[in-house]
PDB file of C-alpha atoms in Angstrom:
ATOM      1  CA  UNK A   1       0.000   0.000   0.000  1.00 80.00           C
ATOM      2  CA  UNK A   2       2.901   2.240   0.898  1.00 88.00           C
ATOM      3  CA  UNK A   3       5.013   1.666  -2.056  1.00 88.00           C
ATOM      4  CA  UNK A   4       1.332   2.327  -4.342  1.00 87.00           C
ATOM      5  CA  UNK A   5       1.013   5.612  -2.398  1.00 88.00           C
ATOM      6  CA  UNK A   6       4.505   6.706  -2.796  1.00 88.00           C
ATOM      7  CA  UNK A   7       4.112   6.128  -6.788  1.00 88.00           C
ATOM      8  CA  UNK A   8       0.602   7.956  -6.861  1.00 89.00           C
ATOM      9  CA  UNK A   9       2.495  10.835  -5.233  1.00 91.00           C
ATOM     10  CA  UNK A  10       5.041  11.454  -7.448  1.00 91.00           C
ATOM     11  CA  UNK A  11       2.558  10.924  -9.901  1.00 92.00           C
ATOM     12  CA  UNK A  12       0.688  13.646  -9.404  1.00 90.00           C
ATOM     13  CA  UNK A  13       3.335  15.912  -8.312  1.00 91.00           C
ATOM     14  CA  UNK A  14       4.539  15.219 -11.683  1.00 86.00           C
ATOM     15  CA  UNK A  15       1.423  15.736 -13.590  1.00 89.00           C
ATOM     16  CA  UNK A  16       0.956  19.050 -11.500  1.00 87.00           C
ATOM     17  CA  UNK A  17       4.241  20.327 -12.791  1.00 82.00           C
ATOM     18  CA  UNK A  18       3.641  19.316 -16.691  1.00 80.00           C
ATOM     19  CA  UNK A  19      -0.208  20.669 -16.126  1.00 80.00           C
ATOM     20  CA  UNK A  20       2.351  24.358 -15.148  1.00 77.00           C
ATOM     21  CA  UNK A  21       4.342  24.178 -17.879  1.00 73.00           C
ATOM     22  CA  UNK A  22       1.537  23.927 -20.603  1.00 79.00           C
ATOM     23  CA  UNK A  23      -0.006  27.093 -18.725  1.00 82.00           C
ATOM     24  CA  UNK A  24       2.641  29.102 -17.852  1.00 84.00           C
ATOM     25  CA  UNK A  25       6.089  30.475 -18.784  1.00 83.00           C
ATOM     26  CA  UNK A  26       8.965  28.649 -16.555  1.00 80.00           C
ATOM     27  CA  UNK A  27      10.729  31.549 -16.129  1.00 81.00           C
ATOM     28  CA  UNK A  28       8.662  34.361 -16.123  1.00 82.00           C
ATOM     29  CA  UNK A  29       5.348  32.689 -14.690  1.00 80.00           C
ATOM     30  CA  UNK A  30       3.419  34.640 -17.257  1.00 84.00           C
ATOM     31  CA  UNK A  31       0.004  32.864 -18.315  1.00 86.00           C
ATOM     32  CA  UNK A  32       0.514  31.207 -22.214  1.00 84.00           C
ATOM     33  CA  UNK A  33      -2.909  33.201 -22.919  1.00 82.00           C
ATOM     34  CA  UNK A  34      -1.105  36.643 -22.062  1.00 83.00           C
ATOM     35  CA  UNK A  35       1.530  35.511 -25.048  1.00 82.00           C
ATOM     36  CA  UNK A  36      -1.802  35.410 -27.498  1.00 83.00           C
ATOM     37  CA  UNK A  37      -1.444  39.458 -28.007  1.00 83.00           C
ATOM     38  CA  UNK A  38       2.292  38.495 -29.084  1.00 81.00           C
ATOM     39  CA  UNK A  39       3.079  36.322 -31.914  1.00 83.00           C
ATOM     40  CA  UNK A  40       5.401  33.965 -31.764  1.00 83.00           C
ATOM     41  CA  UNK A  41       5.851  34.681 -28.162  1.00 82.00           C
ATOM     42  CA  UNK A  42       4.404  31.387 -26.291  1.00 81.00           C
ATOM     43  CA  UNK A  43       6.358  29.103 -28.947  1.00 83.00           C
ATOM     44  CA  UNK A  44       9.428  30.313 -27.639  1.00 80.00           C
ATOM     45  CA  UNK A  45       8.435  29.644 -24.184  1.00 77.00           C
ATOM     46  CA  UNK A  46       6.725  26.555 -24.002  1.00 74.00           C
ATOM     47  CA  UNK A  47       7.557  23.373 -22.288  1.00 74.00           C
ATOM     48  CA  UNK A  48      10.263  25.172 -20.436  1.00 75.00           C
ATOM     49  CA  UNK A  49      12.261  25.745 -23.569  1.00 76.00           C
ATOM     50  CA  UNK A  50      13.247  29.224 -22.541  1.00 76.00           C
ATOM     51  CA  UNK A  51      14.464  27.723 -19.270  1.00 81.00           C
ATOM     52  CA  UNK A  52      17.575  26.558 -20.936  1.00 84.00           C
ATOM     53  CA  UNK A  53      19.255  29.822 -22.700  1.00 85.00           C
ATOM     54  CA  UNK A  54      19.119  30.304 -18.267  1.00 84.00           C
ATOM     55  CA  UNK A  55      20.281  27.478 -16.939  1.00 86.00           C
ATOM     56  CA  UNK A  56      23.455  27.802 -20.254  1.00 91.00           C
ATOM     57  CA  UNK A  57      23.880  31.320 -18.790  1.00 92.00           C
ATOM     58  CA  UNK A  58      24.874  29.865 -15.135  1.00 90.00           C
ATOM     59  CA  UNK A  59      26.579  27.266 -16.237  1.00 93.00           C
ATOM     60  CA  UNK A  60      28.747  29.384 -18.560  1.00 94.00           C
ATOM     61  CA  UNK A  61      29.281  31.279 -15.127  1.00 94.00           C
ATOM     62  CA  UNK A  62      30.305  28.569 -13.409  1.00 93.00           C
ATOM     63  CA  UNK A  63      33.370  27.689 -16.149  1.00 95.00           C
ATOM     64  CA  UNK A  64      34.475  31.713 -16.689  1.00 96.00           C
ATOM     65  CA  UNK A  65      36.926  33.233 -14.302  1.00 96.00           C
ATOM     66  CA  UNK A  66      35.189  35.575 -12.199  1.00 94.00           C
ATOM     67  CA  UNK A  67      37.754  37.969 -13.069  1.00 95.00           C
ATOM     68  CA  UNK A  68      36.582  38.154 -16.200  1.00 96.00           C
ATOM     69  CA  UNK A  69      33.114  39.039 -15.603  1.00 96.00           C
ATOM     70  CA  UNK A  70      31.134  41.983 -16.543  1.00 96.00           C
ATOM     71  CA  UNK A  71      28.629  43.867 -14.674  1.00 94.00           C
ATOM     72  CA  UNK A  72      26.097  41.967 -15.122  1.00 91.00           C
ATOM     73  CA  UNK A  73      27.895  38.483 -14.958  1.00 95.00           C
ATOM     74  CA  UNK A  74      28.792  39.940 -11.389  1.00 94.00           C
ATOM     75  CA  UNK A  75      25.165  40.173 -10.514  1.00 91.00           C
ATOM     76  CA  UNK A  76      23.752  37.139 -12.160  1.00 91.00           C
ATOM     77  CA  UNK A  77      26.466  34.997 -10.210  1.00 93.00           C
ATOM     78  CA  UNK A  78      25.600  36.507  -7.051  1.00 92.00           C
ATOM     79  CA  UNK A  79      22.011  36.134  -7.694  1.00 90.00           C
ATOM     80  CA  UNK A  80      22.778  32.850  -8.054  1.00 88.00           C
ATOM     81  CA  UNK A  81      24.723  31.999  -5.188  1.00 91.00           C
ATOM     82  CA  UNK A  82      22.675  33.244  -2.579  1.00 92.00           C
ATOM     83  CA  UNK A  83      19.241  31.698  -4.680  1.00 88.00           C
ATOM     84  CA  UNK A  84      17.965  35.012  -5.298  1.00 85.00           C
ATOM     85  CA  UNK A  85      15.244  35.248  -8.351  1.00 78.00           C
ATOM     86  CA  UNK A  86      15.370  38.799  -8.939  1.00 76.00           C
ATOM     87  CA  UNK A  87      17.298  38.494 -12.008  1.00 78.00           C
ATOM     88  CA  UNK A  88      14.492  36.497 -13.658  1.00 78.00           C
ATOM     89  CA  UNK A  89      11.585  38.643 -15.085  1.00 78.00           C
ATOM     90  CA  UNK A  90       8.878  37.300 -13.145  1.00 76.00           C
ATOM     91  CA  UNK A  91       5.378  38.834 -14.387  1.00 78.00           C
ATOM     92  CA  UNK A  92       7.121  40.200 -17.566  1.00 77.00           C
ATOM     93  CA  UNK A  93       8.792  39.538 -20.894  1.00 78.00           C
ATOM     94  CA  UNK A  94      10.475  41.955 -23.607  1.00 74.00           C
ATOM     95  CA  UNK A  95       7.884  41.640 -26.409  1.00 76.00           C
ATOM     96  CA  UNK A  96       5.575  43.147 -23.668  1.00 79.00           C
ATOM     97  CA  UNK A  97       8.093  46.043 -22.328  1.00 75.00           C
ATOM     98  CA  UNK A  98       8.514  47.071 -26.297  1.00 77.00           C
ATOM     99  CA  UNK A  99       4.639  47.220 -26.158  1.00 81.00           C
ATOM    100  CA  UNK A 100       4.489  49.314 -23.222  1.00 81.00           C
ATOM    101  CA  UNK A 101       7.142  51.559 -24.564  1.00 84.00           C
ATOM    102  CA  UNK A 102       6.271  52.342 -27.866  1.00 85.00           C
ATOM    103  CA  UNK A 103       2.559  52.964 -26.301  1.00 84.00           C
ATOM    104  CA  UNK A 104       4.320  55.295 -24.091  1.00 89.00           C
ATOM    105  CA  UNK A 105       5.856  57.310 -26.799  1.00 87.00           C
ATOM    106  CA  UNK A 106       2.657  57.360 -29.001  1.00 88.00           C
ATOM    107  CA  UNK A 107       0.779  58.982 -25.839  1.00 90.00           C
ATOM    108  CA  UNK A 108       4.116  61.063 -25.343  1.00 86.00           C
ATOM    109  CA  UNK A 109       3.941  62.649 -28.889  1.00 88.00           C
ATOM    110  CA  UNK A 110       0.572  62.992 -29.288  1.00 89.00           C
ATOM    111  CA  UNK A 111       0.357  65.140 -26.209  1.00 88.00           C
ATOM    112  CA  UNK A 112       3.524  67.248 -28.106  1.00 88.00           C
ATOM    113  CA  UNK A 113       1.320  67.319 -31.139  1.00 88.00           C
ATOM    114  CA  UNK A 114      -1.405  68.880 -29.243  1.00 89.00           C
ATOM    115  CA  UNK A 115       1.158  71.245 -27.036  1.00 89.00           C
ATOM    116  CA  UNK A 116       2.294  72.554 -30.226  1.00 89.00           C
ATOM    117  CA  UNK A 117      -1.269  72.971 -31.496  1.00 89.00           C
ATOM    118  CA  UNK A 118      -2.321  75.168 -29.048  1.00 87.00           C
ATOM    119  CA  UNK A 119       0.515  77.137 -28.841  1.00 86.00           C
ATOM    120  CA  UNK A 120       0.365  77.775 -32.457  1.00 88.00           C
ATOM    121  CA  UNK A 121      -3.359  79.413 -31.784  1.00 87.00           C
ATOM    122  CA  UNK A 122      -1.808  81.594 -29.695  1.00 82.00           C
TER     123      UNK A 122
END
C-alpha cells in the first residue's frame, strides 16, 4: 500500500508540474494566454524551452573566471549563489516592455502634437 502511495504521489506531483508548464512560462510565470497578443511569443516559451538559454547562462558562469566578468555576470552569479530570483523577469517579458514603450511614446507625442497645437493658436 505504501510503495502504491509513494508512486501515486510522485505521480501527481509530476502531472501538477507538466499541467504548469503547458499554462505558464517557466521563467517568467506569465500565463501562455497573455503571449496570445504576441506572436510567436508562447512558442518560444513553451515546455520550459526558454528555461535553458538560463540554466546555459549559469553554467557558462560557473566555467568563466570571475575575473573576467562583466557587470552583469557579477550580478547574475551573485544572484545565483545566494538563490535570489530577482534576475528572472517574473510577471514580464520583452515583447511586452517594447509594447508598453512604444505605447508610451505614441501617448508622449501625441500630447507634443497637441502642445504645439495650441501654442500655435496663440
Amino acid at each position: 500500500g505504501q510503495i502504491i502511495d509513494a508512486f501515486a504521489e510522485m505521480r501527481d506531483k509530476f502531472q501538477e508540474a507538466n499541467a504548469d508548464l503547458e499554462r505558464k512560462c517557466f521563467v517568467s510565470s506569465v500565463d501562455r494566454f497573455v503571449f496570445q497578443d504576441y506572436a510567436g511569443e508562447w512558442e518560444k516559451r513553451k515546455n520550459g524551452k526558454f528555461a535553458w538559454n538560463y540554466l546555459l547562462y549559469f553554467s557558462h558562469l560557473r566555467h568563466k573566471d570571475p575575473e573576467e566578468y562583466n557587470g552583469m555576470d557579477h550580478f547574475a552569479s551573485k544572484a545565483f549563489d545566494e538563490e535570489l530570483v530577482s534576475l528572472l523577469p517574473i510577471g514580464v517579458f520583452v515583447a511586452k516592455q517594447r509594447t508598453e514603450q512604444r505605447d508610451k511614446e505614441s501617448k508622449f507625442e501625441s500630447q507634443m502634437n497637441q502642445m504645439q497645437t495650441q501654442l500655435a493658436r496663440m
